[in-house]
Backbone as ProteinMPNN parsed JSONL, in Angstrom:
{"seq_chain_A": "MSFKSSKIQDRVISSKNDQTIICLKQILQNEWKHHNRMQNKKNGYEL", "coords_chain_A": {"N_chain_A": [[14.507, 28.894, 3.769], [12.49, 28.317, 1.847], [12.876, 25.615, 1.699], [12.012, 24.673, 4.195], [9.286, 25.413, 4.096], [8.401, 23.842, 2.001], [8.68, 21.363, 3.118], [6.735, 21.437, 5.095], [4.495, 21.647, 3.494], [4.608, 19.174, 2.202], [4.034, 17.576, 4.376], [1.435, 18.357, 4.952], [0.156, 17.55, 2.614], [0.609, 14.78, 2.759], [-0.804, 14.147, 5.056], [-3.357, 14.734, 4.229], [-3.604, 12.808, 2.26], [-3.52, 10.545, 3.886], [-5.947, 10.842, 5.242], [-7.694, 10.594, 3.117], [-7.155, 7.971, 2.356], [-8.013, 6.643, 4.654], [-10.738, 7.277, 4.559], [-11.431, 5.968, 2.167], [-10.902, 3.335, 2.909], [-12.859, 2.98, 4.871], [-15.159, 3.261, 3.337], [-14.843, 1.069, 1.638], [-14.958, -1.016, 3.522], [-17.586, -0.71, 4.419], [-18.958, -1.23, 2.046], [-18.2, -3.863, 1.696], [-19.305, -5.099, 3.959], [-21.987, -4.661, 3.38], [-22.184, -6.113, 1.023], [-21.634, -8.714, 1.976], [-23.856, -9.026, 3.627], [-25.893, -9.028, 1.755], [-25.217, -11.334, 0.351], [-25.538, -13.236, 2.372], [-28.273, -13.001, 2.832], [-29.174, -13.956, 0.422], [-28.357, -16.551, 0.669], [-30.013, -17.363, 2.619], [-29.537, -16.689, 5.225], [-30.028, -14.506, 7.957], [-28.73, -11.53, 9.084]], "CA_chain_A": [[13.092, 29.158, 4.032], [11.663, 27.561, 0.908], [13.021, 24.197, 2.044], [11.118, 24.421, 5.333], [7.881, 25.521, 3.693], [8.066, 22.687, 1.169], [8.525, 20.22, 4.03], [5.419, 21.583, 5.722], [3.519, 21.333, 2.449], [4.638, 17.716, 2.049], [3.355, 16.989, 5.527], [0.003, 18.63, 4.769], [-0.302, 16.681, 1.526], [0.602, 13.395, 3.211], [-1.894, 13.967, 6.019], [-4.581, 14.702, 3.419], [-3.624, 11.484, 1.641], [-3.888, 9.607, 4.946], [-7.391, 10.99, 5.472], [-8.368, 10.03, 1.944], [-7.004, 6.516, 2.445], [-8.899, 6.204, 5.738], [-12.107, 7.373, 4.026], [-11.61, 4.899, 1.185], [-10.966, 2.075, 3.655], [-14.17, 2.906, 5.518], [-16.138, 3.026, 2.27], [-14.668, -0.321, 1.209], [-15.469, -1.881, 4.586], [-19.047, -0.62, 4.386], [-19.391, -1.939, 0.84], [-17.952, -5.284, 1.934], [-20.332, -5.534, 4.913], [-23.252, -4.663, 2.643], [-22.081, -7.232, 0.09], [-21.776, -9.936, 2.764], [-25.234, -9.094, 4.094], [-26.694, -9.421, 0.596], [-24.883, -12.737, 0.092], [-26.157, -14.035, 3.426], [-29.721, -13.003, 2.577], [-29.362, -14.836, -0.723], [-28.145, -17.908, 1.158], [-31.046, -17.677, 3.591], [-29.16, -16.28, 6.58], [-30.362, -13.115, 8.277], [-27.774, -10.986, 10.074]], "C_chain_A": [[12.205, 28.31, 3.116], [11.727, 26.058, 1.22], [12.056, 23.824, 3.169], [9.661, 24.421, 4.883], [7.478, 24.323, 2.825], [7.895, 21.445, 2.043], [7.154, 20.249, 4.685], [4.337, 21.203, 4.714], [3.445, 19.821, 2.228], [3.85, 17.055, 3.169], [1.842, 17.174, 5.398], [-0.565, 17.69, 3.713], [-0.398, 15.243, 2.025], [-0.518, 13.159, 4.215], [-3.236, 13.944, 5.288], [-4.722, 13.34, 2.757], [-4.044, 10.434, 2.658], [-5.391, 9.65, 5.173], [-8.181, 10.372, 4.325], [-8.335, 8.516, 2.003], [-7.94, 5.962, 3.51], [-10.346, 6.214, 5.254], [-12.38, 6.23, 3.057], [-11.733, 3.551, 1.878], [-12.333, 1.9, 4.283], [-15.255, 2.604, 4.491], [-16.068, 1.565, 1.826], [-15.232, -1.281, 2.245], [-16.987, -1.883, 4.587], [-19.609, -1.384, 3.196], [-19.302, -3.444, 1.073], [-18.999, -5.853, 2.891], [-21.673, -5.656, 4.202], [-23.296, -5.869, 1.703], [-22.299, -8.553, 0.832], [-23.213, -10.123, 3.225], [-26.139, -9.573, 2.953], [-26.469, -10.905, 0.289], [-25.591, -13.633, 1.104], [-27.666, -14.114, 3.242], [-30.03, -13.98, 1.446], [-29.268, -16.296, -0.276], [-29.133, -18.295, 2.251], [-30.678, -17.349, 5.023], [-29.557, -14.83, 6.792], [-29.408, -12.632, 9.357], [-28.447, -9.893, 10.88]], "O_chain_A": [[11.271, 27.659, 3.584], [10.754, 25.331, 1.025], [11.375, 22.801, 3.108], [8.893, 23.531, 5.249], [6.346, 23.847, 2.908], [7.07, 20.58, 1.748], [6.493, 19.218, 4.816], [3.376, 20.514, 5.057], [2.359, 19.259, 2.086], [3.101, 16.103, 2.947], [1.067, 16.265, 5.697], [-1.634, 17.108, 3.896], [-1.38, 14.557, 1.744], [-1.12, 12.085, 4.227], [-4.148, 13.217, 5.683], [-5.817, 12.78, 2.695], [-4.827, 9.537, 2.345], [-6.034, 8.607, 5.284], [-9.2, 9.715, 4.536], [-9.336, 7.849, 1.741], [-8.586, 4.934, 3.302], [-11.094, 5.27, 5.508], [-13.435, 5.598, 3.117], [-12.559, 2.722, 1.497], [-12.908, 0.812, 4.242], [-16.152, 1.798, 4.737], [-17.094, 0.907, 1.657], [-15.906, -2.25, 1.895], [-17.61, -2.934, 4.739], [-20.607, -2.095, 3.316], [-20.2, -4.199, 0.702], [-19.519, -6.947, 2.672], [-22.404, -6.628, 4.394], [-24.313, -6.554, 1.601], [-23.056, -9.409, 0.375], [-23.732, -11.239, 3.217], [-27.026, -10.404, 3.151], [-27.416, -11.638, 0.002], [-26.171, -14.657, 0.743], [-28.271, -15.162, 3.466], [-31.007, -14.727, 1.497], [-29.993, -17.16, -0.768], [-29.1, -19.418, 2.755], [-31.418, -17.69, 5.946], [-29.429, -14.014, 5.879], [-29.291, -13.248, 10.416], [-27.824, -9.304, 11.764]]}, "name": "protein", "num_of_chains": 1, "seq": "MSFKSSKIQDRVISSKNDQTIICLKQILQNEWKHHNRMQNKKNGYEL"}
């Protein structure tokens, strides 16, 4: 019984980690887009 419950817990933890990773990726992408936009403005390009 404890073996099964620990497996379920592992799965819950890993899915939470996946969600966190996805969130971090989205944040990074947004930061990167913002950074590129700022760079382009500096270089005289408007996106």
